[in-house]
Amino acid sequence: MGVSLAGGSGLHRLSGAPGRVLVLTALATCVVGCDASTRQTGPPSSAGTIAVDVAEIWYQSIGSGRPIIAVHGGPGLDHTYLMPGLAPLGESHRLILYDQRGLGSSITPLDSAAVNMTRFLDDIDAIRERVAGTARVTLLAHSWGTIPALLYAMRWPGRVEGLILVSPVEPGQRFAELTAERQAGKRLPEDVAAMDSISRTAAFRQGDRRARNQFFFHVFRGTFSDPAVADSTFRPRLLERTTVQGQLVTSLLMTPIAGLDFWAQLPELDVPILLVHGVDDPIPLEMVRELADSLPSASLVEVPAAGHFPWVESPEPTFAAIAAFLEGPGAGS
């Protein structure tokens, strides 16, 4: 199965079984990510790099067992915001994190031949083959990371045991206006003012890590169900290469695929898929429900009291849903 990275022309629609929706009502009693020290002990951990064409891709492996590759969001971010929140997955599986090329600790030439979606998919496959060392893997992707995760599964469905799509973005443009409206409506005046103030500083313009991380904190604060949770638990720690090169990597990656739309091809993707979405996420729940309906073997968990980072705001129902999916019928087969 292929997908055009230039846009949605020529794609066709097939009928698909509707996604199964499960609404969880359990409320979290603690917030994952508050104390890194309590989450970093126990499972074995290792890190390294692998060469993929002209790039050096950094990875970290936590725990043992069936592998889960975490595909971080962005574009133009790195893996750091996922941790230590996702560390509990390393207690039952082998959690593999990596930095997308040109970001974090991953190095690549900054040109269109080295930074493009095809190369991004090749990196995931190299992690699967050379780090996970298995024929099939589960991909856990967050936000924009769900796009390369879906495209990878379309390109190599036989190499995917399952997809976990957390706070997924739209694979097209149907909900673009509604998404922009929701995002604008969630943006808080104090965050807008802070972003404006920070962006005017010389430090921000020069890619200073501290200034850029402060900026991203205010970008994401309004995506929480309760901004007070962000104030107490969420502090971006993006690495220097990310803060300096993130915008250029984003431009190189996204310019050739502006307007990419593969809604019509989703019914062909028959691999087990879990969608996890906070009910207060500015990404419209209507879109995510349609996404679940378009995928033949998908289920949707709507997480209460959560926005764009449900593992931070409502960890208990989020991890319960992920655990049920990972241990469900056919897991590991």
Coordinates of C-alpha atoms in Angstrom, one line a residue:
M1 CA 0.0 0.0 0.0
G2 CA 1.4 3.4 -0.9
V3 CA 0.5 6.9 -0.1
S4 CA 1.3 10.1 -2.0
L5 CA 3.3 12.5 0.0
A6 CA 2.4 15.3 -2.3
G7 CA -1.3 15.5 -1.5
G8 CA -4.5 13.6 -1.6
S9 CA -5.2 13.5 -5.4
G10 CA -5.9 10.1 -6.8
L11 CA -6.7 8.4 -3.5
H12 CA -9.9 6.5 -3.2
R13 CA -12.3 5.7 -0.3
L14 CA -13.4 2.3 0.8
S15 CA -16.1 1.6 3.4
G16 CA -14.8 0.7 6.8
A17 CA -16.2 -0.5 10.1
P18 CA -16.9 2.2 12.6
G19 CA -14.4 2.6 15.4
R20 CA -15.4 1.4 18.8
V21 CA -15.7 4.2 21.3
L22 CA -15.0 3.6 25.0
V23 CA -15.4 6.6 27.4
L24 CA -13.4 6.2 30.6
T25 CA -14.7 8.0 33.6
A26 CA -12.0 7.1 36.2
L27 CA -10.3 10.2 37.5
A28 CA -6.6 10.4 38.0
T29 CA -5.3 10.6 41.6
C30 CA -1.8 11.6 40.7
V31 CA 0.0 13.2 37.8
V32 CA 2.8 11.3 36.0
G33 CA 5.8 13.5 35.4
C34 CA 5.8 15.4 38.7
D35 CA 8.8 13.5 40.1
A36 CA 11.3 12.1 37.6
S37 CA 13.2 10.2 40.3
T38 CA 10.3 8.0 41.1
R39 CA 9.9 7.0 37.5
Q40 CA 13.5 6.4 36.5
T41 CA 14.4 3.6 38.8
G42 CA 14.0 -0.1 38.1
P43 CA 13.8 -0.9 34.4
P44 CA 17.2 -1.2 32.6
S45 CA 18.1 1.7 30.3
S46 CA 20.6 2.2 27.5
A47 CA 21.1 4.8 24.8
G48 CA 23.1 5.1 21.6
T49 CA 23.0 6.2 18.0
I50 CA 22.6 4.4 14.7
A51 CA 23.6 5.6 11.2
V52 CA 20.8 5.9 8.8
D53 CA 21.9 7.2 5.4
V54 CA 23.6 10.5 6.2
A55 CA 22.0 10.9 9.6
E56 CA 22.9 9.8 13.1
I57 CA 19.7 8.9 15.0
W58 CA 19.8 9.0 18.8
Y59 CA 17.7 6.5 20.7
Q60 CA 17.1 5.4 24.3
S61 CA 15.7 2.0 25.4
I62 CA 14.0 1.6 28.7
G63 CA 12.9 -1.8 30.1
S64 CA 12.5 -5.2 28.4
G65 CA 9.8 -7.2 26.7
R66 CA 7.8 -6.4 23.5
P67 CA 9.1 -3.2 22.0
I68 CA 7.1 0.1 21.7
I69 CA 8.7 2.9 19.6
A70 CA 7.6 6.3 20.7
V71 CA 7.2 8.8 17.9
H72 CA 7.3 12.3 19.3
G73 CA 5.2 15.3 18.1
G74 CA 6.2 18.5 16.4
P75 CA 7.4 18.8 13.9
G76 CA 10.4 20.5 15.3
L77 CA 10.4 19.1 18.8
D78 CA 12.3 16.2 20.4
H79 CA 11.6 13.2 22.7
T80 CA 12.3 15.1 26.0
Y81 CA 8.7 16.3 26.6
L82 CA 7.5 12.7 26.6
M83 CA 9.6 11.9 29.7
P84 CA 9.4 11.0 32.5
G85 CA 5.7 10.7 31.8
L86 CA 5.8 7.7 29.5
A87 CA 8.5 5.9 31.7
P88 CA 5.9 3.5 33.3
L89 CA 5.6 1.7 29.9
G90 CA 9.2 0.5 30.5
E91 CA 8.0 -1.4 33.5
S92 CA 6.1 -4.0 31.3
H93 CA 7.5 -3.4 27.8
R94 CA 10.7 -2.2 26.1
L95 CA 10.1 1.5 25.5
I96 CA 12.3 3.0 22.8
L97 CA 12.4 6.7 22.4
Y98 CA 14.3 8.6 19.6
D99 CA 14.9 12.1 18.3
Q100 CA 13.7 12.7 14.8
R101 CA 16.6 13.7 12.5
G102 CA 18.0 17.1 12.9
L103 CA 16.5 17.4 16.4
G104 CA 17.6 16.7 19.9
S105 CA 20.6 14.4 19.8
S106 CA 20.1 13.3 16.2
I107 CA 22.3 14.8 13.6
T108 CA 21.8 15.2 9.9
P109 CA 22.6 17.6 7.1
L110 CA 20.0 20.3 6.9
D111 CA 18.8 19.9 3.3
S112 CA 15.7 18.6 1.5
A113 CA 17.5 15.4 0.5
A114 CA 18.2 14.4 4.1
V115 CA 15.1 15.9 5.8
N116 CA 11.9 14.7 4.3
M117 CA 9.0 12.4 5.2
T118 CA 10.5 9.4 3.4
R119 CA 13.6 9.7 5.5
F120 CA 11.5 10.1 8.6
L121 CA 9.8 6.8 7.9
D122 CA 13.2 5.1 7.1
D123 CA 14.4 6.2 10.6
I124 CA 11.4 4.5 12.3
D125 CA 12.1 1.3 10.3
A126 CA 15.8 1.4 11.2
I127 CA 14.9 1.7 14.9
R128 CA 12.6 -1.2 14.5
E129 CA 15.2 -3.4 12.8
R130 CA 18.4 -2.4 14.5
V131 CA 17.3 -1.3 18.0
A132 CA 14.1 -3.2 18.7
G133 CA 15.4 -6.2 16.7
T134 CA 12.0 -7.5 15.9
A135 CA 10.0 -8.1 12.7
R136 CA 7.0 -6.1 14.1
V137 CA 6.7 -3.3 16.6
T138 CA 4.0 -1.2 18.3
L139 CA 4.3 2.5 17.6
L140 CA 3.1 5.0 20.2
A141 CA 2.8 8.4 18.5
H142 CA 1.7 11.7 20.0
S143 CA 0.2 14.7 18.2
W144 CA 1.9 15.4 14.9
G145 CA 3.8 12.2 15.4
T146 CA 0.7 10.3 14.5
I147 CA 1.2 11.4 10.8
P148 CA 4.5 9.6 10.3
A149 CA 3.2 6.7 12.4
L150 CA 0.1 6.3 10.1
L151 CA 2.2 6.7 7.0
Y152 CA 4.7 4.1 8.3
A153 CA 1.9 1.6 8.9
M154 CA 0.5 2.3 5.4
R155 CA 4.0 1.7 3.8
W156 CA 4.8 -1.4 5.9
P157 CA 1.7 -2.8 7.5
G158 CA 3.4 -6.2 8.0
R159 CA 5.9 -4.6 10.3
V160 CA 3.3 -3.0 12.7
E161 CA 1.9 -5.0 15.6
G162 CA -0.3 -2.0 16.6
L163 CA -0.6 1.7 16.6
I164 CA -1.3 3.9 19.7
L165 CA -2.3 7.4 18.5
V166 CA -2.4 9.8 21.4
S167 CA -4.0 13.2 20.7
P168 CA -3.8 12.6 17.0
V169 CA -3.8 15.4 14.5
E170 CA -5.9 15.3 11.3
P171 CA -4.5 13.4 8.3
G172 CA -5.9 16.1 6.0
Q173 CA -7.9 19.3 5.9
R174 CA -11.6 18.5 6.6
F175 CA -11.4 19.9 10.1
A176 CA -8.8 22.6 9.5
E177 CA -11.1 25.6 10.2
L178 CA -12.6 24.0 13.3
T179 CA -9.2 23.0 14.6
A180 CA -7.9 26.6 14.2
E181 CA -11.0 28.0 15.9
R182 CA -10.7 25.6 18.9
Q183 CA -7.0 26.3 19.2
A184 CA -7.6 30.0 19.2
G185 CA -10.3 29.7 21.7
K186 CA -8.1 27.7 24.2
R187 CA -5.3 30.2 24.0
L188 CA -5.2 32.2 27.3
P189 CA -4.5 36.0 27.2
E190 CA -1.6 35.7 29.7
D191 CA 0.0 33.0 27.5
V192 CA -0.4 35.1 24.3
A193 CA 1.2 38.1 26.1
A194 CA 4.1 35.9 27.4
M195 CA 4.7 34.5 23.9
D196 CA 4.7 37.9 22.4
S197 CA 7.2 39.2 25.0
I198 CA 9.5 36.2 24.8
S199 CA 9.5 36.2 21.0
R200 CA 10.8 39.8 21.0
T201 CA 13.9 39.0 23.0
A202 CA 17.3 38.6 21.4
A203 CA 17.8 35.3 23.2
F204 CA 14.7 33.8 21.5
R205 CA 15.7 35.1 18.1
Q206 CA 19.1 33.5 18.6
G207 CA 17.7 30.1 19.5
D208 CA 18.5 30.3 23.2
R209 CA 17.4 27.1 24.8
R210 CA 15.9 28.6 27.9
A211 CA 14.0 31.3 26.0
R212 CA 12.6 28.8 23.5
N213 CA 11.5 26.4 26.2
Q214 CA 9.7 29.2 28.0
F215 CA 8.0 30.0 24.8
F216 CA 6.9 26.4 24.2
F217 CA 5.6 26.2 27.7
H218 CA 3.2 29.0 27.0
V219 CA 2.3 27.5 23.6
F220 CA 1.2 24.3 25.2
R221 CA -0.2 25.6 28.5
G222 CA -3.6 26.4 26.9
T223 CA -3.9 22.9 25.5
F224 CA -4.3 21.5 29.0
S225 CA -7.7 20.9 30.5
D226 CA -6.5 22.7 33.6
P227 CA -3.6 25.2 33.0
A228 CA -2.8 24.9 36.7
V229 CA -1.6 21.3 36.0
A230 CA 0.8 22.6 33.4
D231 CA 2.1 25.2 35.9
S232 CA 2.9 22.5 38.4
T233 CA 4.0 19.5 36.2
F234 CA 4.9 20.6 32.7
R235 CA 8.2 22.2 31.9
P236 CA 9.6 21.6 28.3
R237 CA 13.3 20.6 28.3
L238 CA 13.9 20.6 24.6
L239 CA 17.5 20.2 23.7
E240 CA 19.7 22.9 22.2
R241 CA 19.8 21.4 18.6
T242 CA 16.0 21.4 18.7
T243 CA 15.7 25.0 19.8
V244 CA 18.2 26.2 17.2
Q245 CA 17.3 24.0 14.2
G246 CA 13.6 23.1 14.9
Q247 CA 12.1 25.7 12.6
L248 CA 14.4 24.8 9.7
V249 CA 13.7 21.1 10.1
T250 CA 10.0 21.9 10.1
S251 CA 10.2 23.9 6.9
L252 CA 12.3 21.3 5.1
L253 CA 10.0 18.5 6.1
M254 CA 6.6 20.2 5.7
T255 CA 6.9 22.4 2.7
P256 CA 6.9 19.6 0.1
I257 CA 3.8 18.0 1.7
A258 CA 1.7 21.0 2.4
G259 CA -1.9 20.0 2.1
L260 CA -1.1 16.3 2.5
D261 CA -4.5 14.5 2.9
F262 CA -4.9 10.7 3.1
W263 CA -8.3 10.4 4.7
A264 CA -9.5 8.3 1.8
Q265 CA -6.9 5.7 2.2
L266 CA -7.4 5.1 5.9
P267 CA -10.0 2.3 5.4
E268 CA -7.3 0.2 3.8
L269 CA -5.1 0.2 7.0
D270 CA -6.3 -2.9 8.8
V271 CA -3.9 -3.0 11.8
P272 CA -5.0 -2.8 15.4
I273 CA -5.2 0.9 16.4
L274 CA -6.0 2.6 19.7
L275 CA -6.8 6.3 19.7
V276 CA -6.5 8.1 23.0
H277 CA -7.8 11.7 23.2
G278 CA -8.5 14.1 26.0
V279 CA -12.0 15.5 25.9
D280 CA -10.7 19.0 26.4
D281 CA -8.0 18.8 23.7
P282 CA -8.2 21.8 21.3
I283 CA -7.9 19.2 18.5
P284 CA -11.6 18.5 17.9
L285 CA -13.0 15.4 19.3
E286 CA -15.3 15.3 16.3
M287 CA -12.3 14.8 14.0
V288 CA -10.8 12.1 16.2
R289 CA -14.2 10.2 16.2
E290 CA -14.3 10.4 12.4
L291 CA -10.7 9.2 12.3
A292 CA -11.6 6.2 14.5
D293 CA -14.6 5.5 12.2
S294 CA -12.4 5.5 9.2
L295 CA -10.0 2.9 10.5
P296 CA -11.3 -0.7 10.3
S297 CA -9.6 -2.0 13.5
A298 CA -9.6 1.1 15.7
S299 CA -11.0 1.9 19.1
L300 CA -11.2 5.3 20.7
V301 CA -10.7 6.1 24.4
E302 CA -12.0 9.6 25.3
V303 CA -10.1 10.6 28.5
P304 CA -11.9 13.0 30.9
A305 CA -10.2 15.9 32.6
A306 CA -7.5 15.9 30.0
G307 CA -6.3 18.0 27.1
H308 CA -3.4 17.5 24.7
F309 CA -1.2 15.6 27.2
P310 CA -3.5 13.0 28.7
W311 CA -0.7 11.0 30.3
V312 CA 0.1 14.0 32.3
E313 CA -3.4 15.2 33.3
S314 CA -5.2 11.9 33.6
P315 CA -2.5 9.1 33.7
E316 CA -4.6 6.4 35.3
P317 CA -7.3 6.1 32.5
T318 CA -4.7 6.8 29.9
F319 CA -2.3 4.0 31.0
A320 CA -5.2 1.7 31.7
A321 CA -6.4 2.1 28.1
I322 CA -2.9 1.5 26.7
A323 CA -2.3 -1.6 28.9
A324 CA -5.6 -3.1 27.8
F325 CA -4.7 -2.5 24.2
L326 CA -1.2 -4.0 24.5
E327 CA -2.5 -7.1 26.3
G328 CA -5.6 -7.5 24.2
P329 CA -6.6 -10.3 21.8
G330 CA -3.8 -11.0 19.4
A331 CA -1.2 -9.0 21.3
G332 CA 2.3 -10.3 20.6
S333 CA 1.1 -12.8 18.0

